[in-house]
Tab-separated table of C-alpha atoms in Angstrom:
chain	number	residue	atom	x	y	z
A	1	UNK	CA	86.057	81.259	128.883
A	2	UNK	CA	89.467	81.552	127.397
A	3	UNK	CA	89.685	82.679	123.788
A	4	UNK	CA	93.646	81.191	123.218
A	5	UNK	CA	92.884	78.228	121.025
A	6	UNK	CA	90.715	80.733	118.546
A	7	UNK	CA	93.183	83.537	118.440
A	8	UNK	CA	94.345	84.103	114.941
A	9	UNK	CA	96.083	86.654	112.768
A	10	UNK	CA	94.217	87.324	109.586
A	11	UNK	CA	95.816	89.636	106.773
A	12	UNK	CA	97.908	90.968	109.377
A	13	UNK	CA	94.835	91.551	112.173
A	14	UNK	CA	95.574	89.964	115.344
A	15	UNK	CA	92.095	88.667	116.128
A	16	UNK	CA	90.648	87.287	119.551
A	17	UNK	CA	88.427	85.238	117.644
A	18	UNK	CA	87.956	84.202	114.116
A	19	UNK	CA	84.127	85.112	114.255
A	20	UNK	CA	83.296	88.388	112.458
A	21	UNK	CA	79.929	89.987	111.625
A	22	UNK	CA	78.452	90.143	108.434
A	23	UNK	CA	77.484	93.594	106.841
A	24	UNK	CA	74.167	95.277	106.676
A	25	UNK	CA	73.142	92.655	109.297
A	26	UNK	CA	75.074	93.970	112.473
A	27	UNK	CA	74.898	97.952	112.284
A	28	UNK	CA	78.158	99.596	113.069
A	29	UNK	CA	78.171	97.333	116.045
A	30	UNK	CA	77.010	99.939	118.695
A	31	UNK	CA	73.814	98.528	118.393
A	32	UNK	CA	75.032	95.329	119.788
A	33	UNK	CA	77.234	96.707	122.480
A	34	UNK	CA	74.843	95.375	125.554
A	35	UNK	CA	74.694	92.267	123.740
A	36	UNK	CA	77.699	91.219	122.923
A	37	UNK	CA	81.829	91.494	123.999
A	38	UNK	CA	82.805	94.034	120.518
A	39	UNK	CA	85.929	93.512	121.193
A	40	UNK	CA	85.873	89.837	121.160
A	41	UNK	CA	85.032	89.348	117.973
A	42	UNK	CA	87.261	89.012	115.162
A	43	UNK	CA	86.134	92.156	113.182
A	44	UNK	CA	82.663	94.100	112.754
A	45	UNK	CA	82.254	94.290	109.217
A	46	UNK	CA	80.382	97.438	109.365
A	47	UNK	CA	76.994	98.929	107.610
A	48	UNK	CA	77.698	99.304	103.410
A	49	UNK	CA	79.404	102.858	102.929
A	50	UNK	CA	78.597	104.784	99.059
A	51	UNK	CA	80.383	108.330	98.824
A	52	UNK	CA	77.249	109.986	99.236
A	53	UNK	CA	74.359	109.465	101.667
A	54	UNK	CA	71.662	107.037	100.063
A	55	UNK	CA	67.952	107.052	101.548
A	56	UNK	CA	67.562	103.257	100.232
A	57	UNK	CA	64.573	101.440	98.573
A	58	UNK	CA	60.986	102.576	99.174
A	59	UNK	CA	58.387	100.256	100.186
A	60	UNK	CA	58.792	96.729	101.963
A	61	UNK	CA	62.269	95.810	102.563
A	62	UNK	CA	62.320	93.101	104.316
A	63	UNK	CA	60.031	89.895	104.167
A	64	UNK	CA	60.768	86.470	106.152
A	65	UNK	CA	60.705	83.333	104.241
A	66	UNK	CA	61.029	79.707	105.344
A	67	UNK	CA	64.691	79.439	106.902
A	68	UNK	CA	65.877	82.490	105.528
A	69	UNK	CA	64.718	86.634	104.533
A	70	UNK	CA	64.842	88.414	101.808
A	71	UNK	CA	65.911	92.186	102.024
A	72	UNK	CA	66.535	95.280	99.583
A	73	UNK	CA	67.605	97.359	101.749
A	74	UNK	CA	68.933	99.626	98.771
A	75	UNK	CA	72.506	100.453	101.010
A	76	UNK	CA	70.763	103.335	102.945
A	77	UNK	CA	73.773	105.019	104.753
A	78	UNK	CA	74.605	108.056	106.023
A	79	UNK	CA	77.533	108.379	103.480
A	80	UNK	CA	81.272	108.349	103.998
A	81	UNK	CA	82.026	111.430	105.042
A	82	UNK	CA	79.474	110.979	107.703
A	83	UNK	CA	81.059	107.454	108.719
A	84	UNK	CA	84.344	109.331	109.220
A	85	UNK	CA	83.416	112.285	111.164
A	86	UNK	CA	81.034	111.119	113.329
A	87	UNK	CA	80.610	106.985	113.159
A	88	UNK	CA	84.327	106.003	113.045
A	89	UNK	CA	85.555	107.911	116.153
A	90	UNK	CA	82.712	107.150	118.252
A	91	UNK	CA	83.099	103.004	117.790
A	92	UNK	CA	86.553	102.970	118.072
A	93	UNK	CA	85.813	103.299	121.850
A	94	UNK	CA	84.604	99.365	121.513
A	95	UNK	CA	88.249	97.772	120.556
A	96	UNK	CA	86.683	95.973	117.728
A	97	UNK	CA	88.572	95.743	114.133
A	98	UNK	CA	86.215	97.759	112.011
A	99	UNK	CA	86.047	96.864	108.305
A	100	UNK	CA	84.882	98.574	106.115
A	101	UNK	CA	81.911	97.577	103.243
A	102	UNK	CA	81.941	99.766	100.077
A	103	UNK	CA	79.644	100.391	97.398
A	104	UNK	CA	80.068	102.351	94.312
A	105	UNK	CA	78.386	102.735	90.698
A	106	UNK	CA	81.912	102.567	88.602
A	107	UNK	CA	86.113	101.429	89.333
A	108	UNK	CA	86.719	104.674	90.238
A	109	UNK	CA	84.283	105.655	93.459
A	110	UNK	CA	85.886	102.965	94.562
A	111	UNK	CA	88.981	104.048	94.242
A	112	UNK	CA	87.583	107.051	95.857
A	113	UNK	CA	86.306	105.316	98.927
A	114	UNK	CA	89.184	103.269	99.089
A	115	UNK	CA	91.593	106.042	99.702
A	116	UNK	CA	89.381	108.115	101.549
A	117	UNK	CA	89.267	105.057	104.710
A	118	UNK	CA	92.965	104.987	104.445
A	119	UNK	CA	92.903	106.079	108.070
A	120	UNK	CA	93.628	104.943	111.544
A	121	UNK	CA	90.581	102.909	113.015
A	122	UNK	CA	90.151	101.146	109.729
A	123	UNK	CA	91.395	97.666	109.835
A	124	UNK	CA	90.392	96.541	106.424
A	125	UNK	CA	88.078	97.658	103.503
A	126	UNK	CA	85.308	95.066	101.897
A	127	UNK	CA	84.344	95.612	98.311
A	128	UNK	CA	81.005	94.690	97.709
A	129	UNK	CA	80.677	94.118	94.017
A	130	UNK	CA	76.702	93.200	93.844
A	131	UNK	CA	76.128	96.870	92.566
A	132	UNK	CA	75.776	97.929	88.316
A	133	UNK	CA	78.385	99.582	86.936
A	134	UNK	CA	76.847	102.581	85.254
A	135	UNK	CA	80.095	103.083	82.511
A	136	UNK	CA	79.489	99.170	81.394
A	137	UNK	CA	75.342	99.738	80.456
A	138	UNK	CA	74.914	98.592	84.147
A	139	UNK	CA	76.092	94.926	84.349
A	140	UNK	CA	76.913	94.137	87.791
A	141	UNK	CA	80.269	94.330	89.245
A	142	UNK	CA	80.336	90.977	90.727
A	143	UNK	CA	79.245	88.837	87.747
A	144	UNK	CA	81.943	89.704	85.307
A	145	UNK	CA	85.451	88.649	86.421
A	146	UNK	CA	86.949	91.401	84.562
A	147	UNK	CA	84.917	93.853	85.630
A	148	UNK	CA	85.202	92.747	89.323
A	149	UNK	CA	89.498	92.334	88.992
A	150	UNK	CA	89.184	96.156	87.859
A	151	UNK	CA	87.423	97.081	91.268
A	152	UNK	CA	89.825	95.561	92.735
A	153	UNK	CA	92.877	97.292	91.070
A	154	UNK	CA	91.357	100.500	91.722
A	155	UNK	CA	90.864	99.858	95.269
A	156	UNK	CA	94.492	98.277	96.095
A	157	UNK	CA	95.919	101.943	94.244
A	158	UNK	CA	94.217	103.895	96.719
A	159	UNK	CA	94.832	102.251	100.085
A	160	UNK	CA	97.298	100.491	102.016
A	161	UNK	CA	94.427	98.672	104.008
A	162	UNK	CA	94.125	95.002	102.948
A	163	UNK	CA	91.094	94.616	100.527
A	164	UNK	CA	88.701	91.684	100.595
A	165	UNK	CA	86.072	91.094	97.688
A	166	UNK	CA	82.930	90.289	98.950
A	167	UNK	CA	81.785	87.550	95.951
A	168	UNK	CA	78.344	87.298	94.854
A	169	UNK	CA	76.449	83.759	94.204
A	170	UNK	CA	74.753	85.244	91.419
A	171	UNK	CA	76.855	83.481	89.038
A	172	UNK	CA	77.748	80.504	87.024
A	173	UNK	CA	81.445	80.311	88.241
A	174	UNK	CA	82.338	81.417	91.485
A	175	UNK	CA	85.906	79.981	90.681
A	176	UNK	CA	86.435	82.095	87.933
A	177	UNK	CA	85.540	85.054	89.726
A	178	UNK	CA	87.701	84.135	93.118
A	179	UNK	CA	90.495	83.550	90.360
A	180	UNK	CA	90.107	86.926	88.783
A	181	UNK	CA	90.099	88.974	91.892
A	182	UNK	CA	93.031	87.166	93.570
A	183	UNK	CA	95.105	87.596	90.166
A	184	UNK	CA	94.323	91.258	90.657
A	185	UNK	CA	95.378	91.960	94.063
A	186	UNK	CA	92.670	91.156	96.710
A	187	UNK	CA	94.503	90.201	99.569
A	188	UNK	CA	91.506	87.693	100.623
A	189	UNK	CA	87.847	86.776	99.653
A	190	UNK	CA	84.690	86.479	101.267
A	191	UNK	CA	81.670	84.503	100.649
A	192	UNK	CA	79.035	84.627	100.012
A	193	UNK	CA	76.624	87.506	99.425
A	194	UNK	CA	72.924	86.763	99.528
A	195	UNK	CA	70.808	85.086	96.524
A	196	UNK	CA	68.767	86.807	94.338
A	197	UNK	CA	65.110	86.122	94.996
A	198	UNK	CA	61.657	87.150	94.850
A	199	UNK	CA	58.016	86.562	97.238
A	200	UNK	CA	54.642	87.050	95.540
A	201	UNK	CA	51.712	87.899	97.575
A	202	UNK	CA	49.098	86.022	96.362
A	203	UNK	CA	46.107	88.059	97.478
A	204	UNK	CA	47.358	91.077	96.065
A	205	UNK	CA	48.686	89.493	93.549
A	206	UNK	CA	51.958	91.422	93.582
A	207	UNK	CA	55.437	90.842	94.653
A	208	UNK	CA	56.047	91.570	98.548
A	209	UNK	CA	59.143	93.915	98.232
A	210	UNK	CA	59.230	97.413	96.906
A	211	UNK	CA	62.122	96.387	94.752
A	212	UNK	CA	60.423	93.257	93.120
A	213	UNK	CA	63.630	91.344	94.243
A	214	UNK	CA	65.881	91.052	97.073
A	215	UNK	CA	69.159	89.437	98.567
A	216	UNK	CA	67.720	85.907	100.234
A	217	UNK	CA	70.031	85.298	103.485
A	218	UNK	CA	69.684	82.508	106.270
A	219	UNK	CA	70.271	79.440	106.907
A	220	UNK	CA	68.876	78.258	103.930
A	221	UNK	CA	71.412	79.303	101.760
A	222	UNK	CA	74.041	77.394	103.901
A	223	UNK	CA	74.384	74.371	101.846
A	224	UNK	CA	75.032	76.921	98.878
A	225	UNK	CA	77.914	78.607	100.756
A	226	UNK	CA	79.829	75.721	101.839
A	227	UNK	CA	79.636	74.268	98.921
A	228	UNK	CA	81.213	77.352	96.930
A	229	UNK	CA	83.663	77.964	99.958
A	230	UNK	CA	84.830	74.358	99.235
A	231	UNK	CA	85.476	74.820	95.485
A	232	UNK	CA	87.127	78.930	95.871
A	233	UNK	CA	89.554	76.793	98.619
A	234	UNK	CA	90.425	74.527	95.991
A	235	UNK	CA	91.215	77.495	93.481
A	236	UNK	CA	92.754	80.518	95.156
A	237	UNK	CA	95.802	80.935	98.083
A	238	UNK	CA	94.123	83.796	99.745
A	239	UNK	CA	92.476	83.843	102.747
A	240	UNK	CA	88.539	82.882	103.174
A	241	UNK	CA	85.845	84.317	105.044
A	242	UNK	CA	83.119	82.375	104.977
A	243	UNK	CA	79.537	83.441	105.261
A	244	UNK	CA	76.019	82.495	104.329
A	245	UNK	CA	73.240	80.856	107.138
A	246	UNK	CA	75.568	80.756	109.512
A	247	UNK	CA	73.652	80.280	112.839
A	248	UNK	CA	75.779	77.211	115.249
A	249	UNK	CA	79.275	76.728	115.778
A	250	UNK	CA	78.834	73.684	114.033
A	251	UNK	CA	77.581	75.503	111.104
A	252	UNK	CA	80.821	77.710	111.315
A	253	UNK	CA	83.192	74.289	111.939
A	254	UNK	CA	81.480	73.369	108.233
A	255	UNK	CA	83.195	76.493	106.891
A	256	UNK	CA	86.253	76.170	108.376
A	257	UNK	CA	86.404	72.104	107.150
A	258	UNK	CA	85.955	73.576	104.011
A	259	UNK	CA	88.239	75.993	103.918
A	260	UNK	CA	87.488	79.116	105.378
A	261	UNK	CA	90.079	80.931	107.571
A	262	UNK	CA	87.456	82.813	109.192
A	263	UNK	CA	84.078	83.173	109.176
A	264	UNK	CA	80.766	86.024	109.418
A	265	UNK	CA	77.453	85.730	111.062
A	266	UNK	CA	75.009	87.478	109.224
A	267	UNK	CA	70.943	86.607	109.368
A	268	UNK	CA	71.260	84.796	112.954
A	269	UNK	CA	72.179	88.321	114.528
A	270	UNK	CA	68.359	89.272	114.060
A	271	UNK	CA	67.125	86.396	116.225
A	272	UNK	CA	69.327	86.322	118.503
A	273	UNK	CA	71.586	88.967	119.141
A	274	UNK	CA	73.852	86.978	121.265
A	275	UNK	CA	74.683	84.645	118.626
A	276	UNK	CA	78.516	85.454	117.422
A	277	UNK	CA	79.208	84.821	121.395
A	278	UNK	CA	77.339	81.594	121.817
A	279	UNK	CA	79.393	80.479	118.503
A	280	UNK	CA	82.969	81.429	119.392
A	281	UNK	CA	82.186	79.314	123.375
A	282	UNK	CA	80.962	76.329	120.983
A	283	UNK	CA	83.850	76.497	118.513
A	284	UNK	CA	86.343	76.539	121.688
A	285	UNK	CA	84.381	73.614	122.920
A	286	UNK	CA	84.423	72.180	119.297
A	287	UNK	CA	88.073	72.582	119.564
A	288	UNK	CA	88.865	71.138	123.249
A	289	UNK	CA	86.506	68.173	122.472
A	290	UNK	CA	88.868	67.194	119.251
A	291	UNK	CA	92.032	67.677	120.597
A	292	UNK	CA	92.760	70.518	118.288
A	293	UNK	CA	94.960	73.483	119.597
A	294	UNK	CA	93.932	76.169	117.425
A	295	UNK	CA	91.364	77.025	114.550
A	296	UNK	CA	93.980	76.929	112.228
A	297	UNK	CA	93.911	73.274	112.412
A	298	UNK	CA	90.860	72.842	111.166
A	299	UNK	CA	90.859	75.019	107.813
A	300	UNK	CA	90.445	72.986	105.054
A	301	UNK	CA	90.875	69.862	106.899
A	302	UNK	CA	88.024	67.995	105.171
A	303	UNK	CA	88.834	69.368	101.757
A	304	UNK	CA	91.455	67.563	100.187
A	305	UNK	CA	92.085	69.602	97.154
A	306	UNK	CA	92.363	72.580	99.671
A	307	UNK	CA	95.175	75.181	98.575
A	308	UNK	CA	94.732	78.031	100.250
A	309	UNK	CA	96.233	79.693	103.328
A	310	UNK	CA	96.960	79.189	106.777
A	311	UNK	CA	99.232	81.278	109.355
A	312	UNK	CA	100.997	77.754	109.870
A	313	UNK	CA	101.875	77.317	106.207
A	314	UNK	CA	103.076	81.060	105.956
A	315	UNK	CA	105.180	80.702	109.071
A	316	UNK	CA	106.537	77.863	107.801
């Protein structure tokens, strides 16, 4: 099948399709290569990177729930230098836009990690801003607009690779936050991260995961995502990747409606690890069947206080 009417360009990344992979859910892609055409998808947002290797949460980590999983994970990686030397140069071999998820405990790791991937096989670098920052008494990045802008400062000093903020749901105003990063350089925004929840097993009478809590991801936090996609569209002019249950192409057509000028599969990868492929054939199909041309065409389309981007606007 012919990819044509889902080509786009996205921050300056010619893409095949518009269909990426959500971190922590898809490896460094490897993992997927008999599974699935790397190179056909729109990027491989790759495992979350810290500047030094991190061993992750002890006990249970993940535990199914109705629709959906919960997961605390705790970013085990093999650290950046690792990802560099060994990681970077091996799955470069697969054509695929590799961007990069970061992690760090204050502004300035990363800064650190920011200049650090400002090398060739990088396409772009991901904040992700669900973390504590340990100078602020450990209030988390990506609930406090200022604190999250200042991430983003930091990061757009160090590299030349454009930076997308990865915003959290944890929150009473996702607008305020897309506002906040946009105003301080993020050169798009994607959404959203998982939910914080919790499991109890009630014949131990303890919570299921070592960590007490985890990041709930599915597709029963779908109806969440589109529905803050819809309002950041409304808010910022920077491109949207949308994310969150993701597990159709008609799921993904929601996003785009919405707003979203791309979008990542995250939870559906574990059941089927064919899935990004089975969604870019039905969005072609979606597209054919409509009389549409090209994604593009559909961004936003069924939001009407939509502002943000599209390559036709810019070219325009």
């Amino acid at each position: 099948m012919s990819d044509e009417r889902l080509q786009t360009n996205l921050l300056g990344i010619a893409m095949k399709t518009p269909v990426l992979t959500a971190s922590g859910t898809f490896g460094f892609g490897e993992e997927f290569k008999d599974f699935v055409d790397l190179s056909r998808l729109g990027g491989v947002m790759v495992k979350g990177t810290t500047l030094l290797p991190r061993r992750g949460n002890d006990g249970v980590r993940i535990t199914e729930t109705p629709e959906g999983m919960l997961n605390c994970i705790g970013l085990e990686n093999p650290g950046v230098e690792h990802f560099l030397e060994e990681t970077l140069p091996r799955i470069q071999q697969y054509g695929m836009n590799v961007i990069v998820n970061i992690s760090g405990s204050t502004a300035e790791k990363y800064g650190k990690l920011a200049e650090l991937l400002d090398v060739p096989g990088v396409a772009a670098i991901e904040l992700n801003v669900s973390c504590p920052n340990v100078k602020e008494g450990g209030i988390v990045f990506g609930t406090d607009p200022e604190a999250a802008a200042a991430v983003v400062c930091e990061a757009k000093a160090h590299t030349k690779k454009p930076v997308i903020l990865k915003l959290s749901p944890n929150v009473t105003d996702i607008v305020a936050m897309a506002r906040a990063v946009e105003a301080a350089g993020a050169d798009a925004v994607s959404l959203i991260n998982t939910l914080l929840g919790m499991e109890i097993d009630i014949n131990r009478f303890r919570p299921v995961l070592g960590n007490i809590t985890g990041g709930l991801s599915g597709p029963c936090v779908k109806p969440v995502a589109v529905r803050m996609v819809w309002q950041v569209a409304q808010a910022v002019r920077i491109p949207i990747i949308g994310m969150g249950g993701i597990a159709s192409a008609e799921d993904a057509v929601e996003f785009f409606l919405a707003g979203a000028s791309a979008v990542a599969v995250g939870t559906a990868n574990f059941t089927d690890p064919e899935i990004t492929m089975k969604i870019c054939d039905g969005l072609d199909t979606y597209l054919a069947e409509h009389g549409f041309s090209s994604i593009e065409e559909i961004v936003g389309k069924a939001n009407p206080g939509f502002l943000g981007f599209r390559n036709d606007v810019q070219k325009g």
